[in-house]
Tab-separated table of N, CA, C and O in Angstrom:
chain	number	residue	atom	x	y	z
A	1	MET	N	0.780	-1.360	0.105
A	1	MET	CA	0.199	0.111	-0.067
A	1	MET	C	0.758	1.311	0.075
A	1	MET	O	0.667	2.027	-0.704
A	2	PHE	N	1.799	1.003	1.089
A	2	PHE	CA	2.820	2.279	0.867
A	2	PHE	C	3.465	2.555	-0.368
A	2	PHE	O	3.788	3.838	-0.880
A	3	LYS	N	3.797	1.228	-0.922
A	3	LYS	CA	4.802	1.723	-2.175
A	3	LYS	C	3.719	2.462	-3.046
A	3	LYS	O	4.569	3.166	-4.020
A	4	PHE	N	2.481	1.970	-3.331
A	4	PHE	CA	1.641	2.526	-4.521
A	4	PHE	C	1.545	3.979	-4.282
A	4	PHE	O	1.834	4.938	-4.949
A	5	VAL	N	1.456	4.420	-2.858
A	5	VAL	CA	1.217	5.665	-2.832
A	5	VAL	C	2.425	6.564	-2.846
A	5	VAL	O	2.343	7.724	-3.652
A	6	LYS	N	3.538	6.132	-2.309
A	6	LYS	CA	4.665	6.612	-2.435
A	6	LYS	C	5.130	6.781	-4.214
A	6	LYS	O	5.593	7.829	-4.494
A	7	GLY	N	4.927	5.870	-4.869
A	7	GLY	CA	5.161	5.678	-6.316
A	7	GLY	C	4.350	6.558	-6.977
A	7	GLY	O	5.065	7.365	-7.841
A	8	HIS	N	3.000	6.815	-6.342
A	8	HIS	CA	2.021	7.832	-6.926
A	8	HIS	C	2.568	9.500	-6.704
A	8	HIS	O	2.773	10.231	-7.662
A	9	LEU	N	2.907	9.628	-5.528
A	9	LEU	CA	3.485	11.004	-5.221
A	9	LEU	C	4.645	11.400	-6.093
A	9	LEU	O	4.750	12.615	-6.003
A	10	GLU	N	5.527	10.355	-5.967
A	10	GLU	CA	6.869	10.913	-6.868
A	10	GLU	C	6.874	11.322	-8.422
A	10	GLU	O	7.469	12.093	-8.671
A	11	THR	N	5.490	11.349	-8.558
A	11	THR	CA	5.271	11.427	-10.260
A	11	THR	C	4.775	13.021	-10.486
A	11	THR	O	4.733	13.634	-11.399
A	12	ILE	N	4.352	13.296	-9.138
A	12	ILE	CA	4.001	14.641	-9.230
A	12	ILE	C	4.798	15.884	-9.207
A	12	ILE	O	5.813	15.795	-8.033
A	13	GLU	N	4.784	16.936	-9.797
A	13	GLU	CA	5.979	17.788	-9.587
A	13	GLU	C	5.751	18.719	-8.657
A	13	GLU	O	4.525	19.105	-8.198
A	14	ASN	N	6.790	19.303	-8.106
A	14	ASN	CA	6.918	20.151	-7.225
A	14	ASN	C	6.023	19.714	-5.738
A	14	ASN	O	5.412	20.466	-5.131
A	15	ILE	N	5.892	18.340	-5.543
A	15	ILE	CA	5.287	17.868	-4.621
A	15	ILE	C	6.153	18.355	-3.173
A	15	ILE	O	5.290	18.003	-1.787
A	16	GLU	N	7.303	18.247	-3.164
A	16	GLU	CA	8.244	18.564	-2.008
A	16	GLU	C	7.929	19.531	-1.508
A	16	GLU	O	8.378	20.117	-0.195
A	17	ILE	N	7.158	20.611	-1.868
A	17	ILE	CA	6.932	22.053	-1.213
A	17	ILE	C	5.716	21.831	0.036
A	17	ILE	O	5.755	22.528	0.976
A	18	TYR	N	5.139	20.765	-0.321
A	18	TYR	CA	3.803	20.868	0.753
A	18	TYR	C	4.165	20.286	2.314
A	18	TYR	O	4.008	20.855	3.089
A	19	PRO	N	5.335	19.465	2.405
A	19	PRO	CA	5.586	19.411	3.815
A	19	PRO	C	6.290	20.466	4.515
A	19	PRO	O	6.008	20.821	5.595
A	20	ILE	N	6.882	21.056	3.357
A	20	ILE	CA	7.342	22.393	3.858
A	20	ILE	C	6.395	23.424	4.391
A	20	ILE	O	6.654	23.887	5.413
A	21	ILE	N	5.308	23.731	3.562
A	21	ILE	CA	4.420	24.623	4.072
A	21	ILE	C	3.388	24.026	4.896
A	21	ILE	O	3.289	24.867	6.049
A	22	SER	N	3.223	23.058	5.339
A	22	SER	CA	2.438	22.443	6.417
A	22	SER	C	3.512	22.680	7.899
A	22	SER	O	2.898	22.648	8.729
A	23	LEU	N	4.830	22.124	7.940
A	23	LEU	CA	5.479	22.623	9.075
A	23	LEU	C	5.570	23.965	9.238
A	23	LEU	O	5.547	24.259	10.671
A	24	LEU	N	5.519	24.674	8.280
A	24	LEU	CA	5.741	26.221	8.783
A	24	LEU	C	4.234	26.745	9.200
A	24	LEU	O	4.317	27.567	10.304
A	25	ILE	N	3.235	26.293	8.690
A	25	ILE	CA	1.975	26.573	9.259
A	25	ILE	C	2.050	26.053	10.695
A	25	ILE	O	1.568	26.970	11.505
A	26	PHE	N	2.252	24.455	10.843
A	26	PHE	CA	2.404	24.108	12.505
A	26	PHE	C	3.310	24.787	12.994
A	26	PHE	O	2.685	25.474	14.367
A	27	PHE	N	4.431	25.492	12.777
A	27	PHE	CA	5.220	26.585	13.352
A	27	PHE	C	4.611	27.238	13.943
A	27	PHE	O	4.859	27.711	15.158
A	28	LEU	N	4.378	28.209	13.114
A	28	LEU	CA	3.555	29.330	12.971
A	28	LEU	C	2.405	29.747	14.111
A	28	LEU	O	2.516	30.546	15.003
A	29	PHE	N	1.818	28.917	13.872
A	29	PHE	CA	0.565	28.576	14.732
A	29	PHE	C	0.913	28.429	16.013
A	29	PHE	O	0.458	29.189	17.048
A	30	PHE	N	1.941	27.427	16.343
A	30	PHE	CA	1.930	27.277	17.729
A	30	PHE	C	2.811	28.234	18.312
A	30	PHE	O	2.934	28.309	19.739
A	31	SER	N	3.664	29.090	17.770
A	31	SER	CA	4.676	29.990	18.021
A	31	SER	C	3.580	31.181	18.769
A	31	SER	O	3.976	31.705	19.533
A	32	ALA	N	2.460	31.227	17.734
A	32	ALA	CA	1.831	32.407	18.073
A	32	ALA	C	0.947	32.171	18.907
A	32	ALA	O	0.786	33.210	20.291
A	33	LEU	N	0.363	30.910	19.225
A	33	LEU	CA	-0.136	30.566	20.510
A	33	LEU	C	0.681	30.721	21.839
A	33	LEU	O	0.308	31.094	22.805
A	34	PHE	N	1.963	30.182	21.710
A	34	PHE	CA	2.744	30.475	22.641
A	34	PHE	C	3.189	31.844	23.239
A	34	PHE	O	3.095	32.023	24.461
A	35	TYR	N	3.076	32.599	22.315
A	35	TYR	CA	3.198	34.062	22.587
A	35	TYR	C	2.327	34.572	23.343
A	35	TYR	O	2.148	35.190	24.214
A	36	TRP	N	0.932	34.364	22.818
A	36	TRP	CA	-0.275	34.810	23.318
A	36	TRP	C	-0.632	33.861	25.028
A	36	TRP	O	-1.086	34.909	25.926
A	37	VAL	N	-0.384	32.967	25.056
A	37	VAL	CA	-0.328	32.613	26.516
A	37	VAL	C	0.494	33.201	27.532
A	37	VAL	O	0.360	33.430	28.674
A	38	PHE	N	1.987	33.659	26.983
A	38	PHE	CA	2.800	34.399	28.018
A	38	PHE	C	2.511	35.783	27.801
A	38	PHE	O	3.107	36.399	28.908
A	39	THR	N	1.648	36.284	27.046
A	39	THR	CA	1.654	37.724	26.948
A	39	THR	C	-0.015	38.040	27.578
A	39	THR	O	-0.620	39.370	27.475
A	40	ALA	N	-0.714	37.037	27.954
A	40	ALA	CA	-2.038	37.597	28.150
A	40	ALA	C	-2.429	38.042	29.469
A	40	ALA	O	-1.607	37.743	30.434
A	41	LYS	N	-2.927	38.924	29.744
A	41	LYS	CA	-3.381	39.806	30.982
A	41	LYS	C	-3.899	38.716	31.954
A	41	LYS	O	-4.615	38.048	31.737
A	42	LYS	N	-3.090	38.774	33.104
A	42	LYS	CA	-3.666	37.514	34.049
A	42	LYS	C	-5.059	37.931	34.893
A	42	LYS	O	-5.574	36.678	35.048
A	43	ASP	N	-5.448	38.913	34.725
A	43	ASP	CA	-7.082	39.156	35.135
A	43	ASP	C	-7.938	38.523	34.218
A	43	ASP	O	-8.884	37.871	34.649
A	44	TYR	N	-7.602	38.380	32.993
A	44	TYR	CA	-8.133	37.847	31.808
A	44	TYR	C	-8.199	36.302	31.789
A	44	TYR	O	-9.443	35.632	31.940
A	45	ILE	N	-7.034	35.668	32.516
A	45	ILE	CA	-7.087	34.197	32.530
A	45	ILE	C	-7.767	33.857	33.922
A	45	ILE	O	-8.510	32.927	33.685
A	46	LYS	N	-7.675	34.687	35.017
A	46	LYS	CA	-8.467	34.502	35.918
A	46	LYS	C	-10.059	34.290	35.478
A	46	LYS	O	-10.878	33.576	36.210
A	47	GLU	N	-10.499	35.437	34.926
A	47	GLU	CA	-11.843	35.514	34.714
A	47	GLU	C	-12.638	34.521	34.063
A	47	GLU	O	-13.481	33.464	34.279
A	48	VAL	N	-11.549	34.284	32.969
A	48	VAL	CA	-12.139	32.892	32.143
A	48	VAL	C	-12.055	31.574	32.753
A	48	VAL	O	-12.595	30.621	32.380
A	49	SER	N	-11.212	31.393	33.784
A	49	SER	CA	-10.992	30.070	34.390
A	49	SER	C	-12.157	29.998	35.303
A	49	SER	O	-12.347	28.569	35.688
A	50	ASN	N	-12.547	31.166	35.423
A	50	ASN	CA	-13.992	31.249	36.893
A	50	ASN	C	-15.155	30.824	35.873
A	50	ASN	O	-16.235	30.965	36.741
A	51	LEU	N	-15.224	31.000	34.546
A	51	LEU	CA	-16.476	30.970	34.114
A	51	LEU	C	-17.375	29.798	34.282
A	51	LEU	O	-18.379	29.712	34.565
A	52	PRO	N	-16.767	28.326	34.192
A	52	PRO	CA	-17.708	27.383	34.533
A	52	PRO	C	-17.903	27.263	35.912
A	52	PRO	O	-18.976	26.530	36.392
A	53	LEU	N	-17.590	28.102	36.862
A	53	LEU	CA	-17.762	27.969	38.159
A	53	LEU	C	-18.635	28.639	38.634
A	53	LEU	O	-19.380	28.985	39.648
A	54	ASP	N	-18.759	29.999	37.868
A	54	ASP	CA	-19.801	31.177	38.027
A	54	ASP	C	-21.240	30.500	38.105
A	54	ASP	O	-21.544	30.580	36.717
A	55	ASN	N	-22.078	30.700	38.802
A	55	ASN	CA	-23.428	30.368	38.786
A	55	ASN	C	-24.424	31.676	39.135
A	55	ASN	O	-25.466	31.730	38.751
A	56	GLN	N	-23.646	32.861	38.800
A	56	GLN	CA	-24.639	34.058	38.821
A	56	GLN	C	-25.168	34.162	37.344
A	56	GLN	O	-26.355	34.972	37.288
A	57	ASN	N	-24.418	33.639	36.456
A	57	ASN	CA	-25.342	33.916	34.798
A	57	ASN	C	-26.279	32.691	34.823
A	57	ASN	O	-26.872	32.996	33.804
A	58	ASP	N	-26.198	31.926	35.546
A	58	ASP	CA	-27.521	30.580	35.290
A	58	ASP	C	-28.754	31.260	35.587
A	58	ASP	O	-28.998	31.696	36.431
A	59	GLN	N	-29.678	30.976	34.587
A	59	GLN	CA	-31.091	31.195	34.779
A	59	GLN	C	-31.962	30.064	34.876
A	59	GLN	O	-31.571	29.071	33.992
A	60	GLU	N	-32.809	29.828	35.582
A	60	GLU	CA	-33.952	28.961	35.526
A	60	GLU	C	-34.728	29.239	34.549
A	60	GLU	O	-35.528	30.325	34.586
A	61	LEU	N	-35.224	28.077	34.212
A	61	LEU	CA	-36.415	28.029	33.196
A	61	LEU	C	-37.403	27.758	33.589
A	61	LEU	O	-37.925	27.087	34.500
């Protein structure tokens, strides 16, 4: 099965660019996420972390 896929992919021109692009997208996304995590305001993180426990917003039907 793998031989068939590998043989088929080798016939496509410029196919080697796709793994590079996907690695670049992966790296940029997680770098941006890492940056956001360390620069987020602590008050915002605390407020969002307490949302599931906040019962004041619950309304009875």
